[in-house]
Amino acid sequence: MMAGALLAAGQARRFGADKRQARLPDGRTLLEASAEAFIGRLGPLALVLPEDDAFGLELCGRLGLQPLACRLNRGGIGHSLACAAAWALGLPGCRGLVLGLADMPAVRPHTVSQVAVLPGRG
């Protein structure tokens, strides 16, 4: 089984606000659109979030994602990666982890499915 994790614990300092909540022309938030490409293409799917992130927790509940609170998120993306890796290592039968970013709404579901296939193991 391949797991997935979306990294959404950044501070978006360059954007000036919580870009995950920015609305796309179709009405979805940036984070929602980014997550939808991963849903149903992998085994368990987690969302790495800052601690006490009401917006992220609501989205997890609505989309069936596993919330992962990253208490060291202010230290940089490496801490979010470590949080996701530690979670995946604890999953029985997990043979890999596909990572995505919360600000990648143009990723297509087919692309996620192709990345999730390990060479020689189809």
PDB file of C-alpha atoms in Angstrom:
ATOM      1  CA  MET A   1       0.000   0.000   0.000  1.00  0.00           C
ATOM      2  CA  MET A   2       1.199   3.478  -0.869  1.00  0.00           C
ATOM      3  CA  ALA A   3       0.304   6.276   1.517  1.00  0.00           C
ATOM      4  CA  GLY A   4       0.035   9.946   0.693  1.00  0.00           C
ATOM      5  CA  ALA A   5       0.677  13.156   2.566  1.00  0.00           C
ATOM      6  CA  LEU A   6      -0.001  16.748   1.647  1.00  0.00           C
ATOM      7  CA  LEU A   7       2.212  19.323   3.292  1.00  0.00           C
ATOM      8  CA  ALA A   8       0.031  22.203   4.442  1.00  0.00           C
ATOM      9  CA  ALA A   9       1.771  23.479   7.571  1.00  0.00           C
ATOM     10  CA  GLY A  10       3.667  26.387   6.034  1.00  0.00           C
ATOM     11  CA  GLN A  11       3.181  30.000   6.997  1.00  0.00           C
ATOM     12  CA  ALA A  12       2.774  31.449   3.481  1.00  0.00           C
ATOM     13  CA  ARG A  13       4.808  34.523   4.413  1.00  0.00           C
ATOM     14  CA  ARG A  14       5.419  35.500   0.792  1.00  0.00           C
ATOM     15  CA  PHE A  15       1.705  35.235  -0.005  1.00  0.00           C
ATOM     16  CA  GLY A  16       0.742  37.534   2.859  1.00  0.00           C
ATOM     17  CA  ALA A  17      -2.192  35.423   4.113  1.00  0.00           C
ATOM     18  CA  ASP A  18      -3.265  31.802   4.456  1.00  0.00           C
ATOM     19  CA  LYS A  19      -3.047  30.898   0.778  1.00  0.00           C
ATOM     20  CA  ARG A  20      -4.630  27.512   1.472  1.00  0.00           C
ATOM     21  CA  GLN A  21      -7.931  29.364   1.866  1.00  0.00           C
ATOM     22  CA  ALA A  22      -7.606  31.383  -1.340  1.00  0.00           C
ATOM     23  CA  ARG A  23     -10.578  30.733  -3.623  1.00  0.00           C
ATOM     24  CA  LEU A  24     -10.074  29.452  -7.140  1.00  0.00           C
ATOM     25  CA  PRO A  25     -12.421  30.515  -9.954  1.00  0.00           C
ATOM     26  CA  ASP A  26     -14.505  27.337  -9.437  1.00  0.00           C
ATOM     27  CA  GLY A  27     -15.111  28.226  -5.764  1.00  0.00           C
ATOM     28  CA  ARG A  28     -12.848  25.601  -4.204  1.00  0.00           C
ATOM     29  CA  THR A  29     -10.043  26.609  -1.886  1.00  0.00           C
ATOM     30  CA  LEU A  30      -6.466  26.117  -3.024  1.00  0.00           C
ATOM     31  CA  LEU A  31      -5.995  23.388  -0.405  1.00  0.00           C
ATOM     32  CA  GLU A  32      -9.209  21.588  -1.312  1.00  0.00           C
ATOM     33  CA  ALA A  33      -8.304  21.538  -5.012  1.00  0.00           C
ATOM     34  CA  SER A  34      -4.795  20.308  -4.235  1.00  0.00           C
ATOM     35  CA  ALA A  35      -6.092  17.493  -2.010  1.00  0.00           C
ATOM     36  CA  GLU A  36      -8.700  16.277  -4.480  1.00  0.00           C
ATOM     37  CA  ALA A  37      -6.048  14.997  -6.914  1.00  0.00           C
ATOM     38  CA  PHE A  38      -4.769  12.654  -4.187  1.00  0.00           C
ATOM     39  CA  ILE A  39      -8.059  11.371  -2.777  1.00  0.00           C
ATOM     40  CA  GLY A  40      -8.807   7.796  -3.842  1.00  0.00           C
ATOM     41  CA  ARG A  41      -5.440   7.320  -5.557  1.00  0.00           C
ATOM     42  CA  LEU A  42      -3.454   6.157  -2.539  1.00  0.00           C
ATOM     43  CA  GLY A  43      -3.963   4.248   0.667  1.00  0.00           C
ATOM     44  CA  PRO A  44      -4.313   6.464   3.703  1.00  0.00           C
ATOM     45  CA  LEU A  45      -3.960  10.157   2.954  1.00  0.00           C
ATOM     46  CA  ALA A  46      -2.743  12.617   5.587  1.00  0.00           C
ATOM     47  CA  LEU A  47      -2.679  16.374   5.744  1.00  0.00           C
ATOM     48  CA  VAL A  48       0.263  17.882   7.650  1.00  0.00           C
ATOM     49  CA  LEU A  49      -1.046  20.962   9.448  1.00  0.00           C
ATOM     50  CA  PRO A  50       0.038  23.528  11.997  1.00  0.00           C
ATOM     51  CA  GLU A  51      -1.208  22.789  15.494  1.00  0.00           C
ATOM     52  CA  ASP A  52      -4.725  24.043  16.254  1.00  0.00           C
ATOM     53  CA  ASP A  53      -5.589  24.601  12.592  1.00  0.00           C
ATOM     54  CA  ALA A  54      -9.394  24.816  12.493  1.00  0.00           C
ATOM     55  CA  PHE A  55      -9.512  25.279   8.710  1.00  0.00           C
ATOM     56  CA  GLY A  56      -7.324  22.232   8.063  1.00  0.00           C
ATOM     57  CA  LEU A  57      -9.166  20.076  10.576  1.00  0.00           C
ATOM     58  CA  GLU A  58     -12.530  20.939   9.032  1.00  0.00           C
ATOM     59  CA  LEU A  59     -11.230  20.006   5.583  1.00  0.00           C
ATOM     60  CA  CYS A  60      -9.837  16.708   6.925  1.00  0.00           C
ATOM     61  CA  GLY A  61     -13.210  15.848   8.400  1.00  0.00           C
ATOM     62  CA  ARG A  62     -15.063  16.727   5.230  1.00  0.00           C
ATOM     63  CA  LEU A  63     -12.703  14.924   2.838  1.00  0.00           C
ATOM     64  CA  GLY A  64     -11.743  11.957   5.041  1.00  0.00           C
ATOM     65  CA  LEU A  65      -8.089  12.885   5.466  1.00  0.00           C
ATOM     66  CA  GLN A  66      -5.895  12.043   8.448  1.00  0.00           C
ATOM     67  CA  PRO A  67      -4.797  15.272  10.174  1.00  0.00           C
ATOM     68  CA  LEU A  68      -1.168  15.365  11.317  1.00  0.00           C
ATOM     69  CA  ALA A  69      -0.320  18.260  13.619  1.00  0.00           C
ATOM     70  CA  CYS A  70       3.251  19.454  13.089  1.00  0.00           C
ATOM     71  CA  ARG A  71       4.181  21.406  16.182  1.00  0.00           C
ATOM     72  CA  LEU A  72       7.574  22.385  14.731  1.00  0.00           C
ATOM     73  CA  ASN A  73       6.161  23.722  11.461  1.00  0.00           C
ATOM     74  CA  ARG A  74       7.690  27.171  11.978  1.00  0.00           C
ATOM     75  CA  GLY A  75      11.110  25.517  11.629  1.00  0.00           C
ATOM     76  CA  GLY A  76      10.592  24.871   7.925  1.00  0.00           C
ATOM     77  CA  ILE A  77       9.366  22.263   5.492  1.00  0.00           C
ATOM     78  CA  GLY A  78      11.825  19.669   6.786  1.00  0.00           C
ATOM     79  CA  HIS A  79       9.773  19.332   9.953  1.00  0.00           C
ATOM     80  CA  SER A  80       6.612  18.748   7.909  1.00  0.00           C
ATOM     81  CA  LEU A  81       8.448  16.096   5.881  1.00  0.00           C
ATOM     82  CA  ALA A  82       9.625  14.410   9.069  1.00  0.00           C
ATOM     83  CA  CYS A  83       6.080  14.421  10.452  1.00  0.00           C
ATOM     84  CA  ALA A  84       4.734  12.778   7.284  1.00  0.00           C
ATOM     85  CA  ALA A  85       7.562  10.205   7.166  1.00  0.00           C
ATOM     86  CA  ALA A  86       7.106   9.233  10.822  1.00  0.00           C
ATOM     87  CA  TRP A  87       3.377   8.738  10.212  1.00  0.00           C
ATOM     88  CA  ALA A  88       3.966   6.578   7.124  1.00  0.00           C
ATOM     89  CA  LEU A  89       6.587   4.449   8.879  1.00  0.00           C
ATOM     90  CA  GLY A  90       3.971   3.573  11.486  1.00  0.00           C
ATOM     91  CA  LEU A  91       1.450   2.304   8.928  1.00  0.00           C
ATOM     92  CA  PRO A  92       1.357  -1.507   8.650  1.00  0.00           C
ATOM     93  CA  GLY A  93       2.068  -2.639   5.091  1.00  0.00           C
ATOM     94  CA  CYS A  94       3.093   0.795   3.860  1.00  0.00           C
ATOM     95  CA  ARG A  95       5.711   0.484   1.130  1.00  0.00           C
ATOM     96  CA  GLY A  96       6.048   4.125   0.172  1.00  0.00           C
ATOM     97  CA  LEU A  97       4.863   7.670   0.578  1.00  0.00           C
ATOM     98  CA  VAL A  98       3.740  10.064  -2.146  1.00  0.00           C
ATOM     99  CA  LEU A  99       4.119  13.676  -1.097  1.00  0.00           C
ATOM    100  CA  GLY A 100       2.254  16.693  -2.367  1.00  0.00           C
ATOM    101  CA  LEU A 101       2.064  20.354  -1.514  1.00  0.00           C
ATOM    102  CA  ALA A 102      -1.031  22.251  -0.436  1.00  0.00           C
ATOM    103  CA  ASP A 103      -0.532  24.810  -3.190  1.00  0.00           C
ATOM    104  CA  MET A 104      -0.516  22.514  -6.218  1.00  0.00           C
ATOM    105  CA  PRO A 105      -4.111  22.555  -7.529  1.00  0.00           C
ATOM    106  CA  ALA A 106      -3.076  21.760 -11.115  1.00  0.00           C
ATOM    107  CA  VAL A 107      -1.758  18.268 -10.295  1.00  0.00           C
ATOM    108  CA  ARG A 108      -3.932  15.715 -12.028  1.00  0.00           C
ATOM    109  CA  PRO A 109      -5.252  12.550 -10.366  1.00  0.00           C
ATOM    110  CA  HIS A 110      -3.674  10.416 -13.112  1.00  0.00           C
ATOM    111  CA  THR A 111      -0.270  11.899 -12.292  1.00  0.00           C
ATOM    112  CA  VAL A 112      -0.629  10.957  -8.623  1.00  0.00           C
ATOM    113  CA  SER A 113      -1.604   7.407  -9.627  1.00  0.00           C
ATOM    114  CA  GLN A 114       1.429   7.102 -11.876  1.00  0.00           C
ATOM    115  CA  VAL A 115       3.812   8.387  -9.205  1.00  0.00           C
ATOM    116  CA  ALA A 116       2.361   5.893  -6.725  1.00  0.00           C
ATOM    117  CA  VAL A 117       3.414   2.884  -8.806  1.00  0.00           C
ATOM    118  CA  LEU A 118       6.771   1.503  -7.695  1.00  0.00           C
ATOM    119  CA  PRO A 119       9.013   0.354 -10.569  1.00  0.00           C
ATOM    120  CA  GLY A 120       8.770  -3.385 -11.076  1.00  0.00           C
ATOM    121  CA  ARG A 121       5.828  -3.747  -8.702  1.00  0.00           C
ATOM    122  CA  GLY A 122       2.983  -2.209 -10.773  1.00  0.00           C
TER     123      GLY A 122
END
